[in-house]
Coordinates of C-alpha atoms in Angstrom, one line a residue:
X93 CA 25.5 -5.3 4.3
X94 CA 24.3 -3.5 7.1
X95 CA 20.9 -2.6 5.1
X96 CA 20.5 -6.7 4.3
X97 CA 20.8 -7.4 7.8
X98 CA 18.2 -4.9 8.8
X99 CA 15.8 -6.2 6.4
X100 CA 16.4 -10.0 7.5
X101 CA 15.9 -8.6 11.2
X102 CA 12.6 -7.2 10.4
X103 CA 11.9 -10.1 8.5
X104 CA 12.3 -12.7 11.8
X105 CA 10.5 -10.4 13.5
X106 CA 7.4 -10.6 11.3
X107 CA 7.6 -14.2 11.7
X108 CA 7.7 -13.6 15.8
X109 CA 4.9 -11.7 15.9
X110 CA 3.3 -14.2 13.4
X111 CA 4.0 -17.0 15.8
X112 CA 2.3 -15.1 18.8
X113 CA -0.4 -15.4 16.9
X114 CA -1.1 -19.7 17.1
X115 CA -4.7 -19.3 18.1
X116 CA -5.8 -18.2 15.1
X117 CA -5.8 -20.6 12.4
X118 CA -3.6 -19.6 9.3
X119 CA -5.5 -19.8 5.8
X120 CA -4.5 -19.3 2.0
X121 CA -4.7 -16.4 0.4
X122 CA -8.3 -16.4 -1.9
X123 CA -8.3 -16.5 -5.6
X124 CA -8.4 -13.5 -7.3
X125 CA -11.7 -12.2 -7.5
X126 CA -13.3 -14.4 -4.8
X127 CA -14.6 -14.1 -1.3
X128 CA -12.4 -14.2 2.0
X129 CA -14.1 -15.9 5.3
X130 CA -13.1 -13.3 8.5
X131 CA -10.0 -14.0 10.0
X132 CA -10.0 -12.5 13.8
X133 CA -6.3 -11.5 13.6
X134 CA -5.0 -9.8 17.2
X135 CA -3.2 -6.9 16.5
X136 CA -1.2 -4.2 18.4
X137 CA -2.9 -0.6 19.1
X138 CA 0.2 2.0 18.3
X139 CA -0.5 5.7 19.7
X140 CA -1.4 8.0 17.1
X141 CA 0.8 9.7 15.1
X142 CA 0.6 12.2 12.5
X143 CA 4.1 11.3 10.1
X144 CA 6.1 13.9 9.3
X145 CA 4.6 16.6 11.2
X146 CA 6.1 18.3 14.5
X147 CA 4.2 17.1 17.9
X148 CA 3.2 20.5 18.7
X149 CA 1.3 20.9 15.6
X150 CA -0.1 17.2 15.7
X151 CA -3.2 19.3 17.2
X152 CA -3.9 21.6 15.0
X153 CA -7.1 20.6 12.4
X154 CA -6.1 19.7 9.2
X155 CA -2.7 19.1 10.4
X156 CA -2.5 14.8 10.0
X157 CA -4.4 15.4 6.5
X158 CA -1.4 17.9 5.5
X159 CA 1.0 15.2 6.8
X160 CA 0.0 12.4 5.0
X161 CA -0.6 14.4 1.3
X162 CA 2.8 15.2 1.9
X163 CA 3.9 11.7 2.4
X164 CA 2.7 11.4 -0.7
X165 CA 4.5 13.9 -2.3
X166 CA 8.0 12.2 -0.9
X167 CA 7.2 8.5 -2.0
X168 CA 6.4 9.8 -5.6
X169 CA 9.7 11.6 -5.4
X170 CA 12.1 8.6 -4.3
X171 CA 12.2 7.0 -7.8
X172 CA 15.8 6.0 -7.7
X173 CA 18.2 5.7 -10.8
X174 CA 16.6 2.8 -12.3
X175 CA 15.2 3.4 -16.0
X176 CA 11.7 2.1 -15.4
X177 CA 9.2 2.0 -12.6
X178 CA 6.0 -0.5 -12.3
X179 CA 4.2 1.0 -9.0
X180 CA 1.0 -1.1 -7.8
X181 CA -1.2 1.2 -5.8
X182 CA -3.8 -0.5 -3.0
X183 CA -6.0 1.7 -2.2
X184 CA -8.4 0.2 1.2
X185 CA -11.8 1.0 0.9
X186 CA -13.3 -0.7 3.8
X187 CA -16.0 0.5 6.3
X188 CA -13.8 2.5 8.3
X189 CA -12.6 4.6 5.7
X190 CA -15.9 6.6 6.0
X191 CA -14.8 8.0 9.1
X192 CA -13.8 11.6 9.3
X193 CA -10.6 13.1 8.6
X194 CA -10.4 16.5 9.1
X195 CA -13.4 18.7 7.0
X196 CA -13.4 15.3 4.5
X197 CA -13.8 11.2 4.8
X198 CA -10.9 9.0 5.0
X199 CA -12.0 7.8 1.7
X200 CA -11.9 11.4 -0.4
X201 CA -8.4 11.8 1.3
X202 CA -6.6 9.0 -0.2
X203 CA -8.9 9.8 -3.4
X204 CA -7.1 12.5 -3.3
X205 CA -3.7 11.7 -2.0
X206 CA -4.2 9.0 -5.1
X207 CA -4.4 11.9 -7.7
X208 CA -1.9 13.6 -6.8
X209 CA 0.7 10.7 -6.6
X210 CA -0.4 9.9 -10.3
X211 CA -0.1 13.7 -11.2
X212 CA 3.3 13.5 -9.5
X213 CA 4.7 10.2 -11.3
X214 CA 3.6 11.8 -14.2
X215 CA 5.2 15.1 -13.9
X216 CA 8.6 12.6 -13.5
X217 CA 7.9 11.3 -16.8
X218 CA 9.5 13.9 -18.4
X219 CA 13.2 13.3 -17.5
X220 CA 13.0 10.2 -20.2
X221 CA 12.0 7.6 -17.6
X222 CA 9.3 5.0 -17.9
X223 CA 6.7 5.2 -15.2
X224 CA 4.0 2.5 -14.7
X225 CA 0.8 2.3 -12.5
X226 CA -1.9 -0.2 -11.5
X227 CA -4.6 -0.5 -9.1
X228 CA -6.0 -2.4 -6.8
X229 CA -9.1 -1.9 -4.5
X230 CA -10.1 -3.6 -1.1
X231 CA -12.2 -4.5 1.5
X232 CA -12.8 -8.0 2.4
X233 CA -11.8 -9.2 -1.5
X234 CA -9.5 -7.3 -3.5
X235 CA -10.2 -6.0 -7.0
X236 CA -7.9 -4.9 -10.0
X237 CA -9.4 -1.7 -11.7
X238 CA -5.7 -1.2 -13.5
X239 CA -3.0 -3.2 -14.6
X240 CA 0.4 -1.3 -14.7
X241 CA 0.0 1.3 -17.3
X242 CA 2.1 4.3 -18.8
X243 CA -1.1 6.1 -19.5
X244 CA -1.7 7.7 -16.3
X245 CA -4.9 9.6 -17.5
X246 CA -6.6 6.3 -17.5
X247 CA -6.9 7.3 -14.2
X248 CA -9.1 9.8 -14.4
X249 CA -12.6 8.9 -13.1
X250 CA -11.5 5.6 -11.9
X251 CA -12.3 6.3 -8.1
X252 CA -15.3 8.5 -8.7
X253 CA -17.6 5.8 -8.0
X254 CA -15.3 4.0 -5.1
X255 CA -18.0 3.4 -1.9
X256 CA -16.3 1.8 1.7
X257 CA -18.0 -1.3 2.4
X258 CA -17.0 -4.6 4.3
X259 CA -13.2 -5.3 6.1
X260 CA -9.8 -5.0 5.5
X261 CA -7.6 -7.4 3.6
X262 CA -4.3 -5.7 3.6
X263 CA -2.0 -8.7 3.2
X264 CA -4.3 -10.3 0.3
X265 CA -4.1 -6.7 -1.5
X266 CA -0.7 -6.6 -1.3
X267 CA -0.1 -10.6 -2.7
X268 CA -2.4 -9.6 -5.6
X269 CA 0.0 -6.3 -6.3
X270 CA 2.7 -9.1 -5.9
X271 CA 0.9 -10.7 -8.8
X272 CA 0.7 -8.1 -11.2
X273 CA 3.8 -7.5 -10.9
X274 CA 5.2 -11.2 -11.0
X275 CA 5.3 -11.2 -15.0
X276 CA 7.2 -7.8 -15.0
X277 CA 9.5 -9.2 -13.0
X278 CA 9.9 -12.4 -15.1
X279 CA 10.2 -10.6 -18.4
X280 CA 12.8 -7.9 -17.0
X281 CA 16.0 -10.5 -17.1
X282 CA 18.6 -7.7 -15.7
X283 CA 16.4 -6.6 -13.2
X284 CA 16.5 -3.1 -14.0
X285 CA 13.1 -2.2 -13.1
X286 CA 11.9 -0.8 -9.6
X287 CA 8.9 -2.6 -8.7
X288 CA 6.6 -1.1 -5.9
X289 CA 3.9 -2.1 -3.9
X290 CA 1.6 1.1 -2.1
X291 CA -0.5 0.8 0.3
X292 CA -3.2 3.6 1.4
X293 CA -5.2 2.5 4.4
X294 CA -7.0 3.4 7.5
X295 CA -6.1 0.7 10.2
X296 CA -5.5 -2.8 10.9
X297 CA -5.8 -6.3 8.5
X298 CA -8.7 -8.4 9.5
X299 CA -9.2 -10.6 7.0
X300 CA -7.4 -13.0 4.6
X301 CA -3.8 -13.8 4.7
X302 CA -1.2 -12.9 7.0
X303 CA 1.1 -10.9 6.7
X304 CA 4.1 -13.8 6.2
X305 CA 2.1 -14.6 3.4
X306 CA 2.1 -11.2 1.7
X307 CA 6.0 -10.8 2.6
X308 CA 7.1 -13.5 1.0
X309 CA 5.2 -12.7 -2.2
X310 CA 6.7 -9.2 -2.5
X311 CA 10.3 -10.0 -1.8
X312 CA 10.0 -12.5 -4.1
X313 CA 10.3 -10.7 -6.9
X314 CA 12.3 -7.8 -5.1
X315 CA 9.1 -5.4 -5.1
X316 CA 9.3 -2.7 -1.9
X317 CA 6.5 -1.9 0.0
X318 CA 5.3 1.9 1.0
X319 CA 2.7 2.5 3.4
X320 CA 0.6 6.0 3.8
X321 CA -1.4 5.5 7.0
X322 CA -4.7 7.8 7.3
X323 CA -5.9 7.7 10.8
X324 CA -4.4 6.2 14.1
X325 CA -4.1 2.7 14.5
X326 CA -1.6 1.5 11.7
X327 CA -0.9 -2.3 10.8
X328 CA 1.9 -3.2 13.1
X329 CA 2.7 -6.0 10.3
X330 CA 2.4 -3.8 7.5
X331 CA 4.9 -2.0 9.0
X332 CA 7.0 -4.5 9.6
X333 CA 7.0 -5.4 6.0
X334 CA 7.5 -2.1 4.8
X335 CA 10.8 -2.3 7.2
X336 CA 11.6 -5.6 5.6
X337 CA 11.5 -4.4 2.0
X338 CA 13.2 -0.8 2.1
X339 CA 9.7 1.2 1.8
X340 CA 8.7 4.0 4.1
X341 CA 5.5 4.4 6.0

């Protein structure tokens, strides 16, 4: 009870922060595949922090690289008891994600941090359950390279060729994860299946949706959001809808 009443809170308060926001003029999600006009969205700055790393080593190089891989690590390990898992992967590959992170780009980290969640589900695998992955790519229009698959080494090579271009859509990737997941969710009458949206980005949504829009598609088929942030101005939303669902940032 008292976890259903935290995720209604966080709910209303996505819709407060939504409502802050009446100067900009709210549009529909794009169609698959399609272009997305800019949508100057106002956001909150949040101070920097490196998750899951102590404040006194927050300094050291390498040190928020280290943090988020093993953020990484910990989403691929809370799998529940549930017999089959469908995890949609967003992977943001705007502009920004050419910016420096440590001794490597924003971009090769969560090429990385990618790899090793698939290398982790797949190491799961072997306790009988059913793991399934897709993936989805972003800037300012979102892209399916993988529908949900229990073949995790169609993976490999899929992100050799990934380039950051254009802005960030974070809400429209995570309706289209919604998406390819909606049929899973249809098909799966006794709702036995854990159904996961992640989200690996840089920064802040400025274009597309917002975020309402995105929360309503994921909880309405019961998918949680997770969040891994690289650098140090995280989606205040995104957040919020990661509270709303269960997921961890």
């Amino acid at each position: 009870a008292r976890a259903a009443a935290a995720a209604a809170a966080a709910k209303l308060e996505v819709a407060a922060s939504l409502a802050k926001q009446a100067a900009v003029q709210q549009q529909p999600c794009a169609a698959e595949g399609s272009s997305i006009a800019t949508v100057a969205t106002p956001v909150a700055v949040v101070t920097p922090v490196a998750y899951g790393v102590p404040e006194a080593e927050r300094k050291e190089d390498g040190a928020e690289a280290a943090a988020i891989e093993a953020v990484a690590v910990e989403v691929g390990e809370g799998k529940g008891s549930k017999t089959e898992e469908f995890i949609v992967c967003c992977i943001d590959r705007s502009g920004s994600m050419g910016a420096p992170l440590g001794d490597r780009s924003r971009m090769d980290a969560v090429k990385q941090m990618f790899m090793a969640f698939r290398d982790r589900t797949e190491s799961l695998g072997e306790d009988g359950e059913k793991h399934h992955l897709g993936l989805v790519q972003f800037d300012h229009q979102v892209e399916t390279l993988l529908s949900p698959t229990s073949t995790l080494s169609a993976f490999e090579g899929v992100l050799d060729h990934l380039k950051q271009r254009g802005t960030t859509a974070i809400y429209d990737s995570v309706v289209q994860a919604a998406r390819m997941l909606q049929p899973i969710f249809e098909q799966d009458e006794a709702h036995d299946a854990d159904l996961r949206i992640l989200v690996l980005s840089d920064g802040n949504n400025n274009n597309g949706c917002h975020a309402q829009v995105a929360l309503d598609a994921a909880t309405a088929i019961g998918a949680v959001v997770d969040c891994i942030i690289v650098g140090s101005s995280p989606d205040s939303n995104l957040r919020r809808i990661v509270s709303a669902t269960g997921g961890e940032c």
